[in-house]
Amino acid sequence: MAFITDDIIPLNRTEFGYAAIEGLAAGVMQPYILRFNAPLDEALVRRVLRQLVTNYPKLRAMLEAGPHRYHFRILPDDHVVDQLFDLAFQVDAHINVDDPAALEAWHRRMLNEVVPLERGIGMRVRFVPHPERAVILLAVPHIFGDGMTMLNLVNQIVRGLNGQPMEPMAIEAPSMLGSVAPDHWWQWPRQIWRSRQHKVAEARLLKQLNIQQIPRRHSPNFSTTGLRHHHVPTGTKAMRQAARKLGVSMNTFQVAAIAQTFLEQAPDDPKAAAVIRISVNLRRYYPESAGHGPLWGNHVGAFLVIEQDPRKSLLERVRSVDALTKEGLARFTRREMCWTYLLEELMPWLGRTLVGYVGVQMKRKDRFPKISGHATSIGDVSSVINPPDVPVRIDQFMPSVASVAALPALVETDGRLFIPLSWQLAETSVEDVNDFLRRLDKTFERMVAEAEALPSPPAKA
C-alpha cells in the first residue's frame, strides 16, 4: 500500500520506470497540439494554464530522492511555482501553424524537449495567438500522467477557456498491483502459475518468428525522436461501416490494417509475424471495494497481439486480430497478468541506478523487446476533450508521445483518422516511415473495398 503525506506522493512501478530511464531516454514527453476554432486572448490562456497547475498538484511536483526510493514532492502553490510557470509558458507567435510542415517541426521540437524532473513543474506550454484559430501546445512528461490523465487535462483547459469552473484533480497513489491481484489471497498460486505459463509460451513463440518492423538499424544510444503527422485518406465513416460488416470493432479493424501492412513486407515467409503492443487502461480492473476515484496519474498495462501468416484473407485477418485482442483483455479480467507485474513491482527496491544500468546494457546490446510497433488508439476524441455546447472548441487535436519503438497513435476527429507516428530517428529514416505510411493508406483503402464487396450478413429475426 502506498501512502500520501501532505506533500509527498510515492511513485508506482510505472513512474519509477520512467524515473530510472530518464538519463537513458531523455524523458518521455507527451506533447499535445490543441487547435481551437477561434482566437484566444493570451492573458486568458496564461491564467487558465496556471490554474491547471493549481488544480492538478502533480504538475507542480518535483522528483526527489528519499533515503531508499524516489518520490514526488509537491511544491507549495506559491511564488516559486509562479517563477517556474513563467519559464514553462512561452508565446511562439512566429510559428506558421497554417503550414503543416512547420506545425509538425514545431511539434517534434517539443517532443524532444527535456524537462528537469528534479526541479519542479512538469509541464511545458507553447501558445500561438492565431487571429482565427489559436493553438496551444501542451506537453507533460509521462511520469506525471498517462493518456487518460492528459485527456482530462485538455478537457479542463477547454472548460477554463469557456469560463466554466475547472475541476480539481485529486491525487491517489495506490499500488498498481491492485489492478491485477486475484479476488482472494488463496488464488495467488494458481493465477501466478497461469500468468507465467502464458509468458513462457509467448516467449517461446516469439523466438520462432521473424518479427516484421519498419526497417531499422541498431544504435547503441537513444538519440532524437522522429514524428510524422499523417492523415489517412480513407474516411472513418467508411472504416466504421466496413468494421461493422466484418463484425469487429473500429479499433480491431485499424490494428488489423497495421498488422497486414507489416506482414505484406514478407509475403512468402511462413514465419513472418506482426507483433503489436496494445495499451490497456487498468483503471477498470481495480476492485470497486477499493474505493478509488479517477486515478489520475499512470495506470496503464499492455499485452501483445502476435499476428501471423501473410496469406490470410481479410475476414480471417480481422477475426484473428479480434480474437487475439479479446484474449489479451480477458487475461486482465481473469487476473492472469500478475507474473510480469509482480516482477515489475520489485524494481523500485533494486534502485534507480541499478535499473538504469540494466536499461543502458539492454540498449547497447539491442535487447529491448522486439516488436513491430506500439499501437495506441484514442478513438473519436471530439466529445471527450470538448465539453458539450461550448463556443470555444478544439477542432484539431494531435497527440504524441516519445517511444523506444515505432508508436502510431490512432486519433479520430470529425470523420478523419490521424496517425501521429513517433519513432527513434537514429534507427529508422524518415523515408522508411513515409513508405510504411503510404502502404498503410493502401491497406485501409483495400480493406474497405474488400469489405464492401462481401455479402451483407443476414438480418436478425
C-alpha positions in Angstrom: 0.0 0.0 0.0 1.4 3.4 -1.0 0.8 6.3 1.4 0.5 10.1 0.6 1.5 12.8 3.1 0.8 16.5 2.8 3.5 17.0 0.2 5.0 13.6 -0.7 3.5 11.1 -3.2 5.1 7.7 -3.8 5.8 6.5 -7.3 4.1 3.5 -8.6 6.1 0.9 -10.6 5.5 2.6 -14.0 6.5 6.0 -12.7 9.6 4.5 -11.1 10.5 3.0 -14.6 10.3 6.5 -16.2 12.5 7.9 -13.4 15.0 5.1 -13.9 15.4 5.5 -17.7 15.3 9.4 -17.6 19.0 9.6 -18.3 18.9 6.9 -21.0 15.9 8.0 -22.9 16.0 11.8 -22.1 12.5 11.8 -20.7 9.2 10.5 -22.2 7.4 13.7 -23.3 3.7 13.8 -24.3 3.1 17.0 -26.4 -0.5 17.5 -27.5 -1.4 20.1 -30.2 -4.7 21.8 -29.5 -6.1 24.0 -32.3 -9.2 25.9 -31.5 -12.0 27.2 -33.7 -11.5 30.8 -32.5 -8.7 33.3 -31.5 -7.7 33.3 -27.8 -6.5 36.1 -25.5 -3.0 35.4 -24.3 -3.8 36.6 -20.7 -6.8 34.2 -20.6 -4.7 31.3 -21.8 -1.9 32.0 -19.3 -4.5 32.3 -16.4 -6.2 29.0 -17.3 -2.9 27.1 -17.6 -1.7 28.5 -14.3 -4.9 27.4 -12.7 -4.3 23.9 -14.2 -1.1 23.7 -12.2 -3.0 24.6 -9.1 -5.8 22.0 -9.8 -3.5 19.1 -10.6 -0.8 19.0 -7.9 1.4 16.6 -9.8 2.1 19.3 -12.3 4.0 21.2 -9.6 5.8 18.1 -8.4 9.5 17.5 -8.3 11.2 14.1 -8.4 13.1 13.8 -5.1 15.4 11.2 -3.7 14.3 9.6 -0.4 16.6 7.5 1.8 15.8 4.4 -0.2 13.4 5.2 -3.0 12.4 8.2 -5.1 9.1 10.0 -4.6 7.3 13.1 -5.8 7.4 16.2 -3.6 4.6 18.6 -4.3 5.8 22.2 -4.2 3.7 24.8 -2.4 1.5 26.8 -4.8 3.4 30.0 -4.3 5.8 32.4 -5.9 8.4 29.6 -6.7 5.8 27.8 -8.8 4.9 31.2 -10.4 8.6 31.6 -11.4 8.7 28.0 -12.8 5.5 28.6 -14.7 6.8 31.7 -16.3 9.6 29.6 -17.8 7.3 26.8 -18.8 4.8 29.1 -20.6 6.1 30.7 -23.8 4.4 32.5 -26.7 5.5 31.3 -30.2 3.9 34.0 -32.3 6.4 33.4 -35.1 5.3 29.8 -35.9 3.2 29.5 -39.0 0.7 27.0 -37.7 -1.2 27.0 -41.1 1.9 25.4 -42.7 1.6 21.6 -42.0 5.4 21.2 -42.2 6.1 24.0 -39.8 3.4 22.7 -37.4 5.0 19.2 -37.5 8.5 20.5 -36.9 7.3 22.6 -34.0 5.6 19.6 -32.5 8.7 17.5 -32.9 10.9 20.0 -31.2 8.7 19.8 -28.1 8.6 16.0 -28.3 12.4 16.1 -27.9 12.5 18.8 -25.1 13.8 17.6 -21.8 12.2 18.7 -18.6 14.4 18.7 -15.4 12.2 16.5 -13.3 14.0 17.2 -10.1 13.4 21.0 -10.2 9.7 21.1 -10.3 6.7 21.9 -12.6 6.2 19.0 -15.0 4.8 20.9 -18.0 5.7 23.0 -21.0 3.2 25.2 -22.8 3.6 27.0 -26.2 0.9 29.4 -27.4 0.4 30.7 -30.9 -2.1 33.7 -30.9 -3.5 33.0 -34.4 -6.1 35.6 -35.5 -8.7 33.0 -36.4 -7.7 29.6 -34.9 -5.3 29.8 -31.9 -3.1 26.9 -31.0 -1.9 25.6 -27.6 0.9 23.0 -27.4 0.6 21.3 -24.0 3.5 18.9 -23.1 3.7 16.8 -19.9 6.3 14.1 -19.2 4.7 10.7 -19.0 5.9 10.3 -15.4 3.2 12.8 -14.3 0.3 11.2 -16.1 -0.9 8.8 -18.8 -3.1 9.4 -21.8 -6.4 9.4 -19.8 -4.9 12.0 -17.5 -3.8 14.1 -20.4 -7.3 14.0 -22.0 -8.8 15.2 -18.7 -6.2 18.0 -18.5 -7.2 19.0 -22.1 -10.9 18.9 -21.2 -10.2 21.2 -18.1 -8.3 23.7 -20.3 -11.3 23.9 -22.7 -13.6 24.4 -19.7 -11.5 27.2 -18.4 -11.2 29.0 -21.7 -15.1 29.0 -21.9 -15.5 30.4 -18.4 -16.6 27.2 -16.9 -15.3 26.0 -13.5 -12.2 23.8 -13.7 -12.4 20.8 -11.5 -9.6 19.8 -9.1 -7.8 16.6 -9.9 -7.3 14.6 -6.7 -4.1 12.7 -6.1 -4.3 9.0 -5.5 -1.3 6.6 -5.3 -2.4 3.0 -4.9 -0.1 0.2 -5.9 -0.8 -0.9 -9.5 -0.8 -4.4 -8.1 -4.5 -3.9 -7.2 -5.4 -4.0 -10.9 -4.0 -7.5 -11.4 -4.4 -9.1 -8.0 -6.8 -12.0 -7.7 -10.0 -11.5 -5.7 -8.9 -13.9 -2.9 -5.4 -14.5 -1.3 -5.7 -18.2 -1.9 -6.0 -17.7 -5.7 -2.5 -16.2 -6.0 -0.6 -19.5 -6.7 -3.0 -20.6 -9.4 -3.1 -17.1 -11.1 0.7 -16.7 -10.9 1.2 -20.1 -12.5 -1.3 -19.4 -15.3 0.3 -16.0 -15.9 3.8 -17.5 -16.0 2.7 -20.3 -18.4 1.4 -17.7 -20.8 4.6 -15.6 -20.7 6.8 -18.7 -21.2 4.6 -19.8 -24.2 4.7 -16.3 -25.6 8.5 -16.0 -25.3 8.9 -19.4 -27.0 6.6 -18.4 -29.9 8.4 -15.1 -30.4 11.8 -16.8 -30.7 10.4 -18.9 -33.6 9.1 -15.9 -35.6 10.5 -13.3 -37.9 9.1 -10.1 -36.4 8.4 -7.5 -39.1 9.4 -3.9 -38.4 9.8 -0.6 -40.3 13.4 -1.0 -41.4 15.8 -0.2 -38.6 19.5 -0.3 -37.8 20.6 -0.7 -34.2 22.0 2.3 -32.4 23.8 1.8 -29.0 22.3 5.0 -27.7 19.0 6.8 -27.9 19.1 10.0 -30.0 16.2 12.2 -31.1 12.6 11.1 -31.7 11.1 11.4 -35.2 7.5 12.5 -35.7 5.1 12.4 -38.7 1.6 13.9 -38.8 -0.3 11.6 -41.1 -3.8 11.9 -42.3 -5.3 8.7 -43.7 -7.3 9.5 -46.9 -9.9 6.8 -46.2 -12.6 8.4 -44.0 -13.6 6.9 -40.7 -17.3 6.6 -41.8 -16.2 4.1 -44.5 -13.9 2.3 -42.0 -16.7 2.0 -39.4 -19.1 0.6 -42.0 -16.5 -1.9 -43.1 -15.8 -2.9 -39.5 -19.5 -3.3 -38.7 -19.9 -5.5 -41.8 -17.0 -7.7 -40.7 -18.3 -7.9 -37.2 -15.4 -6.3 -35.4 -14.8 -3.0 -33.6 -13.2 0.0 -35.2 -10.1 -0.4 -33.1 -9.7 -4.0 -34.3 -10.1 -3.0 -37.9 -7.4 -0.4 -37.6 -5.0 -2.7 -35.7 -5.6 -5.4 -38.3 -4.7 -2.9 -41.1 -1.4 -2.1 -39.3 -0.6 -5.8 -38.9 -1.5 -6.5 -42.5 0.9 -3.8 -43.7 3.7 -5.3 -41.7 3.0 -8.8 -42.9 3.0 -7.8 -46.5 6.7 -6.9 -46.2 7.3 -10.7 -46.1 4.6 -12.3 -48.3 6.4 -15.6 -48.8 7.8 -16.1 -45.2 5.7 -18.6 -43.2 7.4 -17.4 -40.0 6.6 -13.7 -40.6 4.7 -12.0 -37.8 3.4 -8.6 -36.9 3.8 -8.1 -33.1 1.7 -5.1 -32.0 1.8 -3.9 -28.4 -1.6 -2.8 -27.2 -2.1 -0.4 -24.3 -4.8 -1.2 -21.6 -6.4 1.2 -19.2 -6.0 -0.6 -15.9 -8.5 1.7 -14.0 -11.4 -0.6 -14.9 -9.6 -3.6 -13.2 -9.3 -2.2 -9.7 -11.9 -3.7 -7.5 -14.8 -1.4 -6.6 -14.3 -2.2 -2.9 -11.0 -0.4 -3.0 -13.0 2.9 -3.4 -10.6 4.6 -5.8 -11.5 7.7 -7.7 -10.5 8.7 -11.2 -6.9 7.6 -10.5 -5.1 10.5 -12.4 -1.5 9.5 -12.9 -0.2 6.3 -14.6 -2.4 3.3 -14.7 -1.6 1.6 -18.0 -0.8 -2.1 -18.8 -0.2 -3.8 -22.1 -0.4 -7.1 -24.0 0.9 -8.3 -27.4 -1.1 -9.1 -30.4 1.1 -11.7 -32.3 -0.5 -11.9 -35.8 0.9 -14.4 -38.3 0.5 -15.7 -41.8 0.7 -13.1 -44.6 -1.7 -15.2 -46.8 -4.8 -14.8 -44.6 -7.9 -13.3 -46.3 -9.4 -10.0 -45.0 -12.1 -11.9 -43.0 -9.5 -14.2 -41.5 -7.2 -11.4 -40.6 -9.7 -9.2 -38.8 -11.2 -12.2 -37.0 -7.8 -13.4 -35.9 -6.8 -9.9 -34.6 -10.2 -9.6 -32.9 -9.7 -13.0 -31.1 -6.2 -12.1 -30.0 -7.3 -8.7 -28.7 -10.2 -10.2 -26.8 -8.0 -12.9 -25.3 -5.4 -10.3 -24.2 -8.1 -8.2 -22.5 -9.6 -11.4 -21.0 -6.3 -12.2 -19.3 -6.7 -8.9 -17.3 -10.3 -9.8 -16.4 -9.2 -13.3 -15.3 -6.4 -11.8 -13.3 -3.8 -13.8 -15.3 -1.3 -11.0 -15.9 0.2 -10.9 -12.4 3.5 -12.8 -13.1 5.1 -9.9 -15.1 3.6 -7.2 -13.0 4.8 -8.8 -9.7 8.3 -8.8 -11.0 7.9 -5.1 -12.0 6.7 -4.3 -8.5 10.1 -5.4 -7.2 12.1 -3.0 -9.5 11.9 0.1 -7.2 13.6 -1.9 -4.5 16.5 -2.5 -6.8 17.2 1.2 -7.0 17.2 3.8 -9.8 20.9 3.3 -10.5 20.8 -0.5 -11.0 17.6 -0.4 -13.1 19.1 2.4 -15.2 22.3 0.4 -15.7 20.3 -2.6 -16.9 18.5 -0.3 -19.3 21.8 1.0 -20.7 23.1 -2.5 -21.2 19.9 -3.6 -22.9 20.1 -0.7 -25.3 23.7 -1.2 -26.0 23.2 -4.9 -26.7 19.9 -4.4 -28.6 18.0 -6.5 -26.0 14.9 -4.4 -25.7 11.8 -6.5 -26.6 11.5 -6.7 -30.4 8.0 -5.6 -31.6 6.6 -4.2 -34.8 5.1 -1.3 -33.1 3.1 0.0 -30.2 -0.4 1.0 -31.4 -2.4 3.2 -29.0 -6.0 4.1 -30.0 -7.6 7.2 -28.5 -10.7 6.9 -30.7 -13.1 9.7 -31.5 -11.9 12.4 -29.1 -14.3 15.2 -30.0 -16.7 14.6 -27.2 -14.0 13.7 -24.7 -11.9 16.9 -25.0 -14.7 19.3 -25.6 -17.4 19.8 -23.0 -20.9 19.9 -24.6 -22.3 23.2 -26.1 -19.3 25.4 -25.6 -18.5 28.1 -28.2 -14.7 27.8 -28.0 -13.8 24.2 -29.0 -10.8 22.2 -30.2 -11.2 21.3 -33.8 -7.8 19.9 -34.5 -6.2 17.5 -32.0 -2.8 15.9 -32.5 -1.3 14.0 -29.5 2.1 12.3 -29.5 4.5 10.6 -27.1 8.1 9.6 -27.2 8.7 5.9 -27.6 11.6 3.4 -27.9 9.6 1.6 -30.7 7.5 2.9 -33.6 4.3 4.2 -32.0 1.4 5.0 -34.2 -1.4 6.8 -32.3 -4.9 6.4 -33.8 -7.0 9.6 -33.4 -10.4 10.3 -34.9 -11.8 13.8 -35.3 -14.6 15.0 -37.5 -14.7 11.8 -39.6 -11.0 11.7 -40.3 -8.3 9.4 -38.9 -5.0 10.9 -38.0 -1.9 8.9 -37.1 0.9 10.9 -35.5 3.7 8.4 -35.6 6.8 8.7 -33.4 10.0 6.6 -33.6 13.7 6.6 -32.9 15.2 8.7 -35.6 18.7 7.2 -35.2 17.4 3.8 -36.1 14.8 4.4 -38.8 14.8 7.0 -41.6 12.0 9.4 -42.4 11.9 7.9 -45.9 11.2 4.4 -44.5 8.5 5.7 -42.2 6.9 7.6 -45.1 6.9 4.4 -47.2 5.2 2.5 -44.4 2.5 5.1 -44.0 1.9 5.1 -47.8 1.5 1.3 -47.7 -0.8 1.6 -44.7 -3.0 4.0 -46.6 -3.3 1.5 -49.4 -4.2 -1.3 -46.9 -7.0 0.8 -45.4 -8.4 1.6 -48.9 -8.2 -2.1 -49.9 -9.7 -3.4 -46.7 -12.7 -1.1 -47.0 -13.2 -2.0 -50.7 -13.0 -5.8 -49.9 -15.5 -5.4 -47.0 -17.9 -3.5 -49.2 -17.7 -6.4 -51.8 -18.6 -9.0 -49.2 -22.3 -10.1 -49.0 -24.2 -8.4 -46.2 -24.9 -10.6 -43.1 -28.4 -11.9 -42.8 -30.8 -9.7 -40.9 -31.5 -10.8 -37.4 -35.0 -12.2 -36.8 
